[in-house]
XYZ file of C-alpha atoms in Angstrom:
764
model
C 0.253 -0.134 0.020
C 1.362 3.833 -1.044
C 2.663 5.190 2.082
C 0.632 8.334 2.036
C 2.759 12.398 2.714
C 1.261 14.063 6.088
C 2.139 17.549 5.698
C 2.286 20.442 8.322
C -0.519 22.701 8.042
C 1.278 25.874 6.852
C -0.140 28.302 9.545
C -0.178 26.391 12.861
C 1.882 24.461 14.630
C -0.332 22.070 15.438
C -1.817 18.751 12.739
C -5.217 18.625 12.145
C -6.985 15.181 13.640
C -7.392 14.264 10.492
C -4.215 14.207 9.847
C -2.223 12.785 12.975
C -4.838 9.233 12.879
C -3.601 9.130 8.736
C -0.582 9.268 10.074
C -1.299 6.451 13.300
C -3.502 4.217 10.682
C 0.007 3.802 8.507
C 2.957 3.630 10.530
C 3.721 0.292 11.335
C 5.319 0.702 13.785
C 4.480 1.618 17.886
C 3.441 5.718 17.551
C 3.078 8.304 20.709
C 3.477 11.429 21.106
C 7.538 11.267 20.469
C 6.898 9.730 16.516
C 3.227 12.619 16.333
C 5.988 15.309 17.282
C 9.591 13.883 15.324
C 6.930 13.218 11.880
C 5.453 16.960 12.446
C 7.612 18.650 13.123
C 6.856 20.329 16.770
C 9.115 21.478 19.215
C 9.082 23.470 22.042
C 6.030 24.798 24.097
C 3.610 23.465 20.871
C 4.653 20.348 22.074
C 2.485 20.435 24.906
C 0.031 21.835 23.096
C 0.130 18.396 20.807
C 0.139 16.095 24.149
C -3.487 18.538 25.198
C -4.757 17.605 21.456
C -4.056 13.724 22.249
C -5.984 13.991 25.025
C -8.998 15.309 23.310
C -8.906 13.057 20.974
C -8.728 9.954 23.652
C -11.535 12.132 25.307
C -13.454 12.578 22.496
C -13.075 8.086 21.606
C -11.359 8.442 18.376
C -7.931 7.510 19.602
C -7.097 4.886 22.174
C -3.820 4.170 24.357
C -2.372 0.929 25.569
C 1.244 -0.603 26.114
C 1.245 -0.284 21.833
C 1.140 3.676 22.373
C -2.145 5.281 20.486
C -3.955 4.062 17.862
C -7.176 4.429 16.200
C -10.289 4.044 18.091
C -11.821 0.414 16.735
C -8.091 -0.834 15.585
C -6.545 -3.086 17.081
C -2.307 -2.751 17.537
C 0.048 -4.490 15.272
C 0.560 -6.875 17.827
C -2.190 -8.622 19.766
C -2.823 -12.203 22.155
C -6.004 -13.543 20.245
C -7.938 -16.661 20.199
C -9.075 -18.594 17.824
C -12.297 -20.005 16.675
C -13.423 -23.073 17.073
C -14.742 -23.246 13.491
C -13.398 -21.483 10.330
C -14.619 -19.021 8.332
C -16.473 -19.832 4.576
C -12.795 -20.832 3.133
C -11.542 -23.266 5.588
C -9.318 -20.613 6.864
C -8.421 -20.291 11.100
C -9.818 -17.009 12.003
C -9.292 -15.592 15.744
C -10.366 -13.030 18.078
C -9.364 -10.843 20.227
C -9.071 -12.344 23.462
C -9.884 -8.374 24.900
C -12.300 -6.182 23.741
C -14.772 -3.688 25.148
C -18.039 -4.881 23.685
C -19.754 -1.390 24.089
C -16.824 -1.009 21.012
C -19.412 -2.780 18.861
C -18.575 -6.817 17.590
C -14.536 -8.210 17.593
C -12.908 -7.651 15.016
C -12.199 -11.000 12.881
C -8.447 -11.949 11.706
C -7.320 -14.645 9.686
C -4.890 -16.116 10.568
C -2.341 -16.743 7.612
C -0.461 -20.868 8.789
C 3.788 -20.733 8.090
C 5.269 -21.890 5.319
C 6.751 -25.209 5.217
C 10.078 -24.953 6.306
C 9.785 -21.710 7.619
C 11.089 -21.490 11.365
C 8.100 -20.713 14.360
C 8.561 -20.977 17.227
C 6.624 -23.887 18.513
C 3.515 -25.881 17.190
C 1.073 -24.080 14.821
C -2.755 -23.366 16.501
C -5.798 -24.704 16.033
C -9.377 -24.285 16.897
C -9.491 -22.747 20.371
C -5.008 -21.946 20.984
C -4.514 -18.324 22.673
C -2.135 -16.941 20.288
C -0.083 -14.154 19.904
C -0.152 -12.861 16.073
C 1.608 -9.618 14.323
C -1.657 -8.486 11.946
C -1.879 -5.828 9.386
C -5.719 -4.285 8.528
C -6.909 -6.743 5.237
C -6.944 -4.569 2.080
C -10.202 -6.599 0.961
C -12.382 -6.548 3.575
C -12.783 -3.049 5.631
C -13.554 -4.458 9.705
C -11.078 -7.200 9.854
C -7.239 -8.284 9.840
C -5.000 -10.338 8.281
C -2.908 -12.211 11.076
C 0.484 -14.045 11.651
C 1.519 -16.466 14.373
C 3.783 -15.272 16.604
C 3.752 -18.053 19.370
C 0.883 -20.209 21.173
C 0.661 -19.601 24.053
C -2.115 -22.482 25.135
C -5.752 -22.679 24.816
C -8.216 -21.065 25.531
C -9.098 -21.863 29.308
C -12.445 -19.363 29.836
C -14.052 -21.022 26.819
C -15.217 -24.791 26.651
C -16.906 -27.143 25.202
C -19.975 -28.725 25.496
C -23.668 -30.196 25.105
C -26.563 -27.052 24.822
C -29.321 -28.372 26.704
C -32.726 -26.237 26.186
C -34.561 -24.940 29.595
C -38.924 -24.238 28.847
C -37.906 -20.752 30.779
C -35.116 -20.228 28.576
C -31.401 -20.275 28.336
C -30.244 -23.773 29.245
C -27.400 -25.537 30.596
C -23.950 -27.320 28.786
C -22.905 -30.163 29.876
C -18.828 -30.174 29.197
C -17.290 -32.937 26.625
C -14.410 -32.743 29.299
C -14.136 -36.668 31.320
C -12.696 -33.861 34.155
C -15.444 -31.445 34.031
C -18.497 -33.910 34.321
C -21.028 -33.361 36.447
C -20.062 -29.932 36.520
C -22.960 -28.352 34.748
C -22.756 -24.519 33.004
C -25.581 -22.757 33.688
C -26.881 -20.332 30.071
C -28.903 -17.564 30.935
C -31.941 -16.308 28.836
C -31.031 -14.789 26.102
C -27.407 -16.184 25.730
C -28.012 -19.590 24.529
C -27.401 -17.512 20.621
C -28.689 -18.924 17.503
C -28.204 -22.941 19.736
C -30.910 -25.610 19.768
C -31.883 -28.555 22.239
C -29.071 -31.334 21.664
C -26.261 -28.729 19.879
C -22.414 -28.788 20.258
C -21.016 -25.196 21.486
C -18.020 -23.499 22.402
C -18.699 -21.390 25.766
C -17.225 -18.095 27.015
C -17.129 -19.015 30.789
C -18.143 -16.840 33.553
C -18.505 -16.312 37.645
C -19.691 -19.011 39.564
C -23.971 -17.544 40.996
C -25.236 -17.783 44.045
C -26.577 -22.230 43.106
C -22.409 -22.687 42.465
C -22.726 -23.444 38.873
C -20.761 -21.933 36.452
C -22.284 -18.906 33.956
C -21.727 -18.986 30.414
C -22.484 -17.700 27.030
C -22.506 -19.819 24.159
C -20.454 -18.333 21.785
C -20.844 -20.613 18.573
C -22.730 -23.378 17.521
C -21.087 -25.932 15.307
C -23.024 -28.625 14.654
C -26.443 -30.801 15.927
C -25.784 -34.142 18.064
C -28.645 -35.215 17.263
C -27.516 -38.291 16.082
C -25.219 -41.022 17.139
C -23.593 -40.619 13.890
C -22.237 -36.522 14.391
C -19.969 -38.178 18.039
C -16.655 -37.972 15.610
C -17.825 -34.416 15.946
C -17.124 -33.428 19.362
C -13.426 -35.184 18.641
C -12.888 -32.847 15.366
C -13.237 -29.473 17.834
C -12.131 -30.927 21.532
C -9.019 -31.739 19.628
C -8.735 -28.290 16.602
C -8.954 -31.255 13.679
C -9.572 -29.740 10.784
C -12.351 -31.320 8.979
C -13.291 -29.161 5.954
C -11.762 -28.684 3.291
C -11.117 -24.847 2.692
C -11.752 -24.049 -1.147
C -9.189 -22.827 -2.497
C -7.709 -26.828 -1.554
C -10.951 -27.711 -3.430
C -10.413 -26.253 -6.579
C -6.616 -27.093 -6.718
C -7.837 -30.577 -6.117
C -11.164 -30.268 -8.779
C -8.138 -29.447 -11.685
C -5.667 -31.412 -11.210
C -5.315 -33.434 -13.852
C -4.437 -37.919 -14.653
C -0.596 -38.071 -15.005
C 0.805 -39.305 -18.352
C 3.765 -41.590 -19.020
C 6.169 -38.480 -19.161
C 9.427 -40.371 -18.931
C 7.875 -42.444 -16.106
C 9.078 -46.646 -16.510
C 6.447 -48.002 -18.138
C 5.757 -51.177 -16.150
C 1.836 -51.471 -17.070
C 2.136 -55.351 -18.102
C 3.899 -56.296 -14.588
C 0.902 -58.292 -12.089
C 0.388 -55.535 -8.836
C -2.093 -56.598 -6.258
C -3.882 -53.964 -4.063
C -4.832 -56.323 -1.147
C -6.853 -53.797 1.160
C -9.587 -53.917 3.800
C -12.749 -54.575 2.214
C -14.088 -51.147 2.660
C -11.057 -49.832 2.307
C -11.458 -46.430 -0.503
C -7.893 -45.016 -1.348
C -5.864 -48.015 -2.479
C -2.311 -46.461 -2.365
C 0.054 -49.777 -2.477
C 0.361 -52.162 -5.155
C 3.008 -55.377 -4.564
C 4.397 -58.689 -6.539
C 7.211 -61.052 -5.519
C 9.057 -63.405 -8.550
C 11.264 -65.428 -7.974
C 14.383 -64.944 -8.633
C 15.833 -65.286 -11.823
C 19.158 -65.072 -10.169
C 21.704 -68.228 -10.719
C 24.345 -66.560 -7.528
C 21.117 -66.446 -5.742
C 18.871 -68.951 -5.466
C 15.775 -69.518 -4.114
C 16.000 -66.061 -3.732
C 12.917 -62.808 -4.710
C 12.771 -59.869 -6.532
C 9.504 -58.148 -4.287
C 8.356 -54.538 -5.639
C 6.491 -51.919 -4.055
C 4.956 -49.594 -5.546
C 3.082 -46.641 -4.011
C 0.953 -44.614 -5.364
C 2.581 -40.523 -6.489
C 1.097 -38.489 -4.497
C 3.696 -36.128 -5.286
C 3.280 -35.740 -8.727
C -0.131 -34.066 -7.799
C 0.722 -32.555 -4.302
C 3.140 -29.593 -4.923
C 5.730 -28.494 -2.536
C 3.530 -24.662 -1.510
C 0.388 -24.465 -2.782
C -3.332 -24.777 -1.456
C -3.376 -28.693 -1.413
C 0.778 -28.903 0.042
C -0.454 -26.454 3.133
C -3.251 -28.190 4.185
C -1.837 -31.258 4.007
C 0.886 -30.411 6.798
C -1.663 -28.792 8.268
C -3.380 -31.668 9.553
C -0.363 -33.703 9.677
C -2.467 -36.986 8.285
C -5.910 -39.121 7.566
C -8.397 -39.335 10.985
C -9.883 -42.692 11.251
C -13.575 -43.097 13.210
C -16.361 -45.694 13.512
C -18.717 -42.979 11.538
C -16.623 -41.278 9.503
C -12.972 -40.900 7.640
C -11.517 -37.367 8.113
C -8.712 -36.889 5.241
C -5.393 -35.272 4.442
C -6.301 -34.463 0.911
C -9.289 -33.797 -1.069
C -11.323 -37.066 -2.661
C -10.870 -36.049 -5.827
C -6.638 -36.579 -4.974
C -6.726 -39.809 -2.049
C -10.055 -41.966 -4.124
C -9.687 -41.251 -7.158
C -6.635 -40.133 -9.040
C -4.292 -41.656 -6.068
C -5.727 -44.787 -5.809
C -4.236 -47.694 -7.542
C -7.548 -48.819 -9.077
C -8.123 -52.351 -11.560
C -7.331 -51.897 -15.087
C -6.472 -48.621 -14.660
C -3.187 -46.196 -15.310
C -1.668 -45.252 -12.148
C 1.760 -42.864 -11.808
C 2.753 -44.488 -8.664
C 7.311 -44.382 -7.450
C 8.179 -48.062 -6.206
C 10.988 -49.807 -4.632
C 12.207 -53.226 -6.595
C 14.496 -55.631 -3.815
C 16.170 -58.649 -4.172
C 16.476 -60.534 -0.892
C 17.574 -64.344 -0.796
C 16.239 -67.124 0.800
C 16.912 -66.269 4.015
C 15.112 -62.736 3.428
C 18.187 -61.066 3.434
C 18.159 -57.659 1.146
C 21.262 -58.087 -1.098
C 19.775 -54.773 -2.814
C 17.482 -52.651 -3.618
C 16.619 -49.589 -6.950
C 13.758 -46.688 -6.543
C 11.746 -46.613 -10.096
C 9.074 -43.669 -10.973
C 6.415 -45.299 -13.084
C 2.930 -45.605 -13.940
C 1.260 -49.025 -13.323
C -1.970 -51.067 -13.991
C -3.627 -52.487 -11.083
C -3.724 -56.591 -12.057
C -6.471 -56.926 -8.854
C -7.876 -55.504 -5.595
C -8.371 -58.117 -3.379
C -9.231 -57.841 0.359
C -7.097 -59.605 3.192
C -10.080 -62.318 3.696
C -10.035 -62.675 0.292
C -6.368 -63.171 -0.688
C -6.268 -65.750 2.652
C -8.750 -68.035 1.934
C -7.248 -67.985 -1.629
C -3.692 -69.491 -0.386
C -5.425 -71.427 2.022
C -7.155 -72.930 -1.061
C -10.342 -71.142 -1.964
C -9.938 -68.872 -3.790
C -12.570 -66.899 -6.014
C -13.432 -65.866 -9.406
C -11.009 -63.047 -8.320
C -8.544 -64.537 -6.814
C -8.075 -68.396 -8.931
C -6.353 -66.978 -12.080
C -4.035 -65.788 -10.260
C -3.291 -67.947 -7.108
C 0.049 -69.276 -9.540
C 1.211 -66.676 -10.882
C 0.526 -63.812 -7.864
C -0.216 -64.376 -4.640
C 1.413 -67.757 -3.853
C 4.939 -66.411 -5.425
C 4.156 -63.587 -2.539
C 3.444 -66.059 0.167
C 6.810 -67.720 -0.722
C 8.962 -64.254 -0.552
C 7.038 -63.419 2.426
C 8.145 -66.496 4.217
C 11.619 -66.005 3.121
C 10.915 -62.232 4.931
C 9.654 -63.364 7.659
C 12.349 -65.629 8.807
C 14.525 -62.590 8.287
C 12.839 -60.747 10.815
C 12.330 -63.637 13.739
C 15.937 -63.475 13.260
C 15.816 -59.705 14.059
C 13.530 -59.985 16.635
C 11.747 -56.472 16.468
C 9.083 -56.120 19.474
C 5.785 -58.663 19.276
C 2.925 -57.460 21.426
C 0.353 -59.573 21.677
C -2.594 -57.571 22.389
C -6.204 -57.240 20.289
C -7.220 -54.831 17.972
C -10.932 -54.037 18.977
C -13.425 -52.748 15.819
C -16.943 -50.944 16.446
C -19.053 -52.281 14.046
C -21.773 -49.489 13.951
C -25.725 -50.235 12.699
C -27.226 -48.301 10.328
C -28.453 -45.452 12.637
C -24.724 -44.456 13.660
C -24.680 -46.088 16.893
C -22.533 -49.759 18.067
C -23.767 -52.896 17.053
C -20.827 -54.520 18.622
C -17.261 -54.961 19.154
C -14.898 -57.087 17.752
C -11.851 -58.890 16.804
C -10.771 -58.606 13.826
C -9.106 -62.707 12.850
C -4.875 -61.661 12.661
C -4.340 -63.344 9.310
C -0.590 -64.044 6.723
C -2.181 -62.179 5.069
C -1.746 -59.409 7.309
C 1.116 -60.001 8.117
C 2.564 -60.059 4.533
C 1.234 -56.571 3.862
C 2.677 -55.240 6.072
C 6.769 -56.660 6.574
C 6.473 -55.785 2.804
C 5.654 -52.922 3.446
C 8.424 -52.189 6.288
C 10.945 -53.252 3.911
C 10.395 -50.324 1.704
C 10.273 -48.086 4.063
C 14.046 -49.460 5.796
C 15.001 -49.449 1.671
C 14.054 -45.770 1.230
C 15.475 -44.605 3.887
C 18.542 -46.641 3.130
C 18.777 -44.856 -0.306
C 17.975 -41.078 0.548
C 20.976 -41.486 3.509
C 23.929 -43.009 0.856
C 22.842 -39.463 -1.190
C 22.695 -37.589 1.875
C 19.401 -36.489 1.098
C 17.349 -34.955 4.869
C 14.380 -36.796 4.946
C 11.982 -37.522 7.987
C 12.361 -40.787 10.007
C 10.267 -42.904 12.331
C 12.382 -43.046 15.247
C 10.843 -44.754 17.959
C 13.916 -44.721 21.188
C 13.508 -47.178 23.928
C 12.384 -46.993 27.460
C 13.928 -44.893 29.798
C 15.223 -46.445 32.839
C 12.228 -44.296 34.574
C 10.220 -47.238 32.866
C 12.395 -50.321 33.257
C 12.007 -49.791 36.881
C 8.091 -49.577 36.902
C 7.656 -52.796 34.514
C 10.338 -54.112 37.222
C 8.153 -53.296 40.005
C 5.032 -54.791 38.291
C 6.799 -57.351 37.289
C 8.113 -58.300 40.558
C 3.853 -58.059 42.130
C 2.648 -61.093 40.180
C 6.396 -63.525 41.276
C 8.361 -62.482 38.259
C 11.954 -60.714 37.827
C 13.157 -58.804 35.602
C 15.926 -60.076 33.193
C 19.466 -57.913 34.038
C 20.487 -57.272 29.925
C 23.229 -55.212 29.330
C 21.986 -53.811 25.684
C 18.710 -52.346 25.827
C 16.744 -54.820 23.321
C 13.036 -56.273 22.277
C 13.949 -59.838 22.378
C 14.502 -58.688 25.729
C 10.703 -57.654 26.178
C 9.784 -61.151 23.763
C 11.220 -62.840 26.705
C 9.477 -61.722 29.319
C 5.776 -62.352 27.749
C 7.218 -65.666 26.916
C 6.835 -65.771 30.889
C 3.643 -65.278 30.564
C 1.953 -66.687 27.188
C -1.121 -68.767 27.808
C -1.473 -67.866 31.895
C -3.797 -65.598 32.936
C -1.533 -62.551 33.278
C -0.574 -62.698 29.688
C -2.861 -60.000 28.348
C -1.921 -57.729 31.574
C 1.612 -57.953 31.159
C 1.223 -57.382 26.872
C -0.223 -54.297 28.179
C 2.303 -53.156 31.220
C 4.831 -54.005 28.130
C 3.513 -51.317 25.345
C 2.684 -48.544 28.310
C 6.593 -49.407 28.814
C 7.838 -48.788 25.369
C 8.638 -44.719 24.481
C 6.328 -42.893 21.363
C 7.565 -42.649 19.021
C 7.866 -39.685 16.582
C 8.694 -38.158 13.480
C 12.701 -36.550 13.442
C 15.183 -35.038 10.998
C 17.715 -37.100 13.193
C 17.911 -40.434 12.645
C 17.280 -42.355 16.181
C 16.364 -45.487 14.960
C 13.365 -47.554 15.699
C 13.921 -49.337 18.852
C 10.137 -51.627 18.115
C 12.101 -52.924 15.102
C 14.653 -53.708 15.197
C 15.471 -51.749 13.085
C 18.977 -48.908 12.342
C 17.004 -46.631 10.235
C 13.778 -46.496 9.490
C 11.650 -43.843 7.712
C 7.446 -44.078 6.321
C 6.936 -44.133 2.381
C 4.013 -46.087 1.821
C 1.587 -44.093 2.917
C 1.180 -40.494 1.305
C -2.889 -40.323 0.792
C -2.610 -40.534 3.714
C 0.848 -39.829 5.739
C 2.811 -35.790 5.160
C 5.336 -37.621 6.120
C 5.856 -41.074 3.791
C 4.562 -37.420 1.374
C 7.791 -34.777 1.842
C 10.028 -39.310 1.853
C 8.868 -39.645 -1.610
C 10.113 -35.525 -2.451
C 12.313 -36.257 -1.954
C 13.562 -39.621 -3.180
C 12.687 -37.371 -6.358
C 14.911 -34.482 -5.384
C 17.659 -36.248 -4.584
C 17.816 -39.407 -7.972
C 16.473 -36.255 -10.132
C 13.645 -37.597 -10.781
C 11.450 -35.106 -11.619
C 10.805 -31.061 -11.082
C 8.352 -31.659 -8.349
C 11.367 -33.080 -5.424
C 11.589 -31.751 -1.945
C 12.386 -27.339 -2.986
C 16.580 -26.990 -2.951
C 15.811 -25.221 0.709
C 14.705 -27.336 2.409
C 17.115 -28.644 4.630
C 17.600 -30.370 8.194
C 15.985 -27.582 10.373
C 13.026 -27.226 8.427
C 12.258 -30.795 8.162
C 12.688 -30.957 11.951
C 10.086 -28.428 12.463
C 7.874 -30.477 10.315
C 8.331 -33.765 11.988
C 7.899 -31.428 15.228
C 4.152 -30.596 13.992
C 2.852 -33.638 12.365
C 3.550 -35.506 15.581
C 1.884 -33.250 17.439
C -0.997 -34.251 14.436
C -0.568 -37.634 14.596
C -1.264 -37.493 18.927
C -4.675 -35.322 18.606
C -5.825 -38.284 16.131
C -4.925 -40.818 18.211
C -6.700 -39.305 21.176
C -9.940 -37.865 18.626
C -9.851 -41.590 17.621
C -9.695 -43.272 21.280
C -12.524 -40.197 22.435
C -14.825 -41.190 20.112
C -15.209 -44.811 20.557
C -14.873 -44.073 24.152
C -18.200 -41.725 23.045
C -19.723 -44.004 21.470
C -19.311 -47.330 23.661
C -21.164 -44.662 25.861
C -23.374 -44.183 24.702
C -23.832 -48.124 23.318
C -24.122 -48.488 27.263
C -25.733 -46.117 28.622
C -29.865 -48.490 28.171
C -27.115 -51.390 30.975
C -27.040 -49.519 34.456
C -27.676 -51.499 35.998
C -25.764 -54.678 34.487
C -22.919 -56.754 35.474
C -19.898 -56.711 33.144
C -16.472 -58.843 33.633
C -13.037 -57.371 33.477
C -9.780 -56.624 33.824
C -7.876 -53.574 35.864
C -6.231 -51.126 34.331
C -5.345 -48.871 36.545
C -4.631 -48.388 40.183
C -4.178 -44.290 41.462
C -5.333 -43.470 44.564
C -8.666 -41.830 43.981
C -9.788 -45.582 42.935
C -9.821 -48.238 39.806
C -10.107 -48.245 36.193
C -11.781 -51.180 34.345
C -10.787 -52.342 31.209
C -14.084 -54.055 30.201
C -13.822 -57.915 28.542
C -16.825 -57.605 26.530
C -15.744 -54.082 24.520
C -13.009 -52.961 25.574
C -13.954 -50.352 27.294
C -12.700 -48.653 30.293
C -14.592 -47.444 33.196
C -13.658 -45.809 36.883
C -14.607 -47.731 40.002
C -14.129 -44.571 42.869
C -12.142 -45.505 45.923
C -14.830 -44.589 47.813
C -17.010 -47.716 46.227
C -14.530 -50.386 47.719
C -16.857 -51.016 51.029
C -16.096 -49.207 54.892
C -12.384 -50.548 54.827
C -9.587 -47.709 54.509
C -8.017 -48.590 51.218
C -4.146 -47.560 50.858
C -2.157 -47.305 47.506
C 0.554 -49.357 47.493
C 2.544 -47.720 44.113
C 5.459 -49.779 44.303
C 2.973 -53.327 43.843
C -0.281 -51.012 41.323
C -2.476 -52.038 43.868
C -4.568 -50.555 46.334
C -5.021 -53.333 50.251
C -7.417 -52.782 52.646
C -6.139 -51.666 55.684
C -8.590 -53.672 58.258
C -9.009 -57.108 55.536
C -6.019 -56.438 53.353
C -8.479 -57.844 50.648
C -6.014 -55.702 47.464
C -7.407 -54.605 43.972
C -4.467 -55.200 41.946
C -2.882 -54.326 38.173
C -4.312 -56.644 35.877
C -6.450 -58.420 38.254
C -10.360 -60.061 37.296
C -12.847 -58.054 38.902
C -16.890 -58.449 38.082
C -18.646 -54.542 38.159
C -21.275 -53.706 38.006
C -22.401 -49.957 35.193
C -23.548 -47.641 37.415
C -23.158 -44.976 35.115
C -22.761 -43.385 31.964
C -22.047 -40.465 30.768
C -22.343 -40.709 27.076
C -21.293 -36.858 26.081
C -17.986 -37.380 28.134
C -17.168 -41.586 26.686
C -17.199 -41.756 30.895
C -18.257 -44.566 32.807
C -18.223 -45.377 36.675
C -18.949 -48.523 38.060
C -18.737 -50.372 41.290
C -17.094 -53.254 42.477
C -18.981 -56.470 42.197
C -16.563 -60.052 42.461
C -13.064 -60.103 42.631
C -10.032 -59.233 43.542
C -7.630 -60.769 46.168
C -8.789 -62.198 49.771
C -5.758 -61.748 52.526
C -5.303 -61.726 56.488
C -7.146 -59.425 57.850
C -4.706 -56.899 60.061
C -4.820 -56.499 64.338
C -7.443 -53.698 64.872
C -5.541 -49.977 66.023
C -6.225 -47.397 67.739
C -8.690 -45.610 66.068
C -9.729 -45.111 62.096
C -8.208 -43.656 60.788
C -9.336 -39.702 59.419
C -9.311 -38.664 55.312
C -8.179 -40.382 52.101
C -5.230 -39.507 50.241
C -6.015 -36.297 47.380
C -7.305 -37.887 44.044
C -4.283 -38.560 41.436
C -5.507 -37.937 37.459
C -5.125 -40.778 35.208
C -1.653 -41.371 32.986
C -3.278 -41.545 29.356
C -2.429 -44.272 28.026
C -2.386 -44.656 23.461
C -2.364 -47.931 21.306
C -0.334 -47.463 19.095
C -1.727 -49.344 16.442
C 0.278 -51.123 13.592
C -0.388 -48.568 10.706
C 1.488 -46.063 13.103
C 4.196 -48.336 14.044
C-alpha cells in the first residue's frame, strides 16, 4: 500500500485531527507523542499543545492508548493476543478474535490467521482451534474491519472457553454438559438470552463467567458447531475438542478438482507387471500394490525380487500449493468408526492416486532383491506408470492361499499370490531373526448399525495376509531411508527410542508383584521384552503384561535426526508407503524424487534439516491429536451403547490403579471405566504404588493391576465417554490386619490418570 504524505499545516504548529489519525493508521511501528512530534516537526512549547490535542482525541473516543502506544479507536495494535475460533470461515481459514475487547465498541473484529509455510521457522507448534496465540496483524485491504494475522507464538489453550452440549430449558436459557471427562457433574448454566442460536442437543463453545449463587459456573454460547441429534455426529465432538481441520477450504478443493491425470512423461512403463492391491474390504483408497517373483539370477538360489509400488501423490500435490499447506496442517488422515477425515480431498485420495485395477496410475516403486533367508541384497527406486491387476481384500487373498479361491483369485493364484506368500515366508524368517517387539494385544473394531450406533465390538482375526503386507511395507520403508542416507539427502525419519530407565524400573516393579523377575541385560533390545512376554504366555497374566510392556515403550515420533526404531529393531526407518494419508510419507517421496533426479516436483532445495525438524514436530503433534480423538470417539460411542444397560454386571480387568480408585477395562467391549475408591467398602484402602495395588488396611483385601473383577455399571455419560462402576466381585482376599488404636481420618488426594495411547500397526 502506498504511504500517504502528512504535510504540516501551513499556518499552524499543530496537525489536524485527520492528519494525526491518518499518520497513526499508516504507521507500521509503535506510535506515541514523540513519533507524532517528529513526523510533523513539532518542537518546544508546541509539544504541550500536542499533548492536549491527543488527550482530547482520546476523550472524544477517536484515539485509544495502551502499552503498545496510540491507535485509532476500534483498530487493533500491530501485535495482539487472540483466541482462535472453534470453527473456520467460509473459505476454510482459521479465524481469531482479540482476547481482550470492549463490547461497547461493537463486535470484536475478525482476524484471518495465516498458517506458517512449510520450511519456515516458527516459535513452536502450529495453532489450532481453541488456542490462544500472539499474532502480528495488519488490516485486510479486501475487507474493511478485518485483519490478517501471522502467528508469532502459540501461548496455550483459551481457558475461558469450553466445549459442551447445550440442553435447553423450557423457560429459556439452558445447561451445558461439558465434553471433558474431568468436568463431569459440573454443568454450566446459560441464562436466558445467552443461548445464541443454539438448539437443544447442539455442540457449542461456551465463554465462561463466574459462578452464580447456586454454585454453577455461568456461561454464554459463543458458537454453534453442529447438531448431535444422531450418534453419527459423535465424532464431531472429538473434531472440535482437538481442533482437527475437517472442512477443506474452497481454494484446496478447487486445486484438487483442477488436477488432471498424469501421463507417462518419461516414467518407466510397468503397466504389464502383475501388481495387486490387498486392503481391508471397506477401503476406498488403495495406495500400495505389491508383487514378487523368483529371482532368475543363479547367484541367488531360492531368492526373490519383491516390488512395492506406492501411489505418486507428489505428482499432484506440489510444494507450497494450497493442497500442500492443508495437508501439512492436517498431518494425517483421521479414522473414526462413523467417518474418515482425509488428509487430501477425495479427488486426489480416492480417485487420481487410488491404484484401481485396470487403470493407469503413476507410482513410486521400490524393487528389492532378497535371498531365500529374507536378507536384502540390493534395491532400486523407480518412478513408473502401473496398472493394478486386481483389488483384493485380506480375507479374500488368505482364503485363496488356504485353498478356497474365488473368481477373482483363482486365475492369479499360482502366478501372483503363491510367489507373494513364498517371498513373505523368507522375509518373515529374517524378521524373526531380527527380533522386533512382538506384542500380542487384541485390536478391537467397533461395528456400527445403520443409525450410527454401536452394533457390536469385534476383534478381527489376524491373518498371514495382514502380516505379509506389513512386512513388505516395512522393507520398503527401510529401503527408502537407506537410499536417502546414501544420497546425503535430508529426510524425516520415523523414530522410536528405547524405554527410559524410569519406565524399566516401573516394569520391574509390576513383574515383581506377580512373582516374576526382570531379566538383566547390558544392552536393551526388543528380544528382552519378548522373553518377558514368553514367561506369561497362556497364563492369566498374558493380556495384562502385554499392556504393561506397551506402556513401558516410548512414543514413536517423526524427526529429521535418526535415532533408529527400537520396536522394529531397525537402525534406520522412514515412512514411505502411505502418502495419501500421512504427510511424512509425502516428504519422503519428494526427497527421493530430488535425490534421484526423478522429476521437477521433488523436495524444494531450501528444505533442509532444520525445516524438516519443525515439520516433524508438527506432524507428530497432529498424529497424537488424531489418536486421542479416535480413542475418545470410541469411548463415547461405547458409552452411548451401554447407557441403556446401567445396573448390568460385566467382566473386566483392572487396567489402572491410582490413589483415587481403579480403572477397569471390560472384556466384552474393551471399554474403560472408573471405580471410585470411596465405593470399595467400609475399609480404608491404601495405594501401594510399587505393587500397583489398593490394599484394605483392616481386611487386607487387595485390588491389583491385572486382576480379574466383576463390576456393575452405575452411570454412563455418553457426551464425555465416561463410565462409572462399582465392584461386584473379584479382588484378592487377605488376612485381616490386627486392630489399631483408632480410625484413619481422610483419604489420599485423588490422582489423575496417565493416558495410555495404543500404537497401532499402521502407526509403527
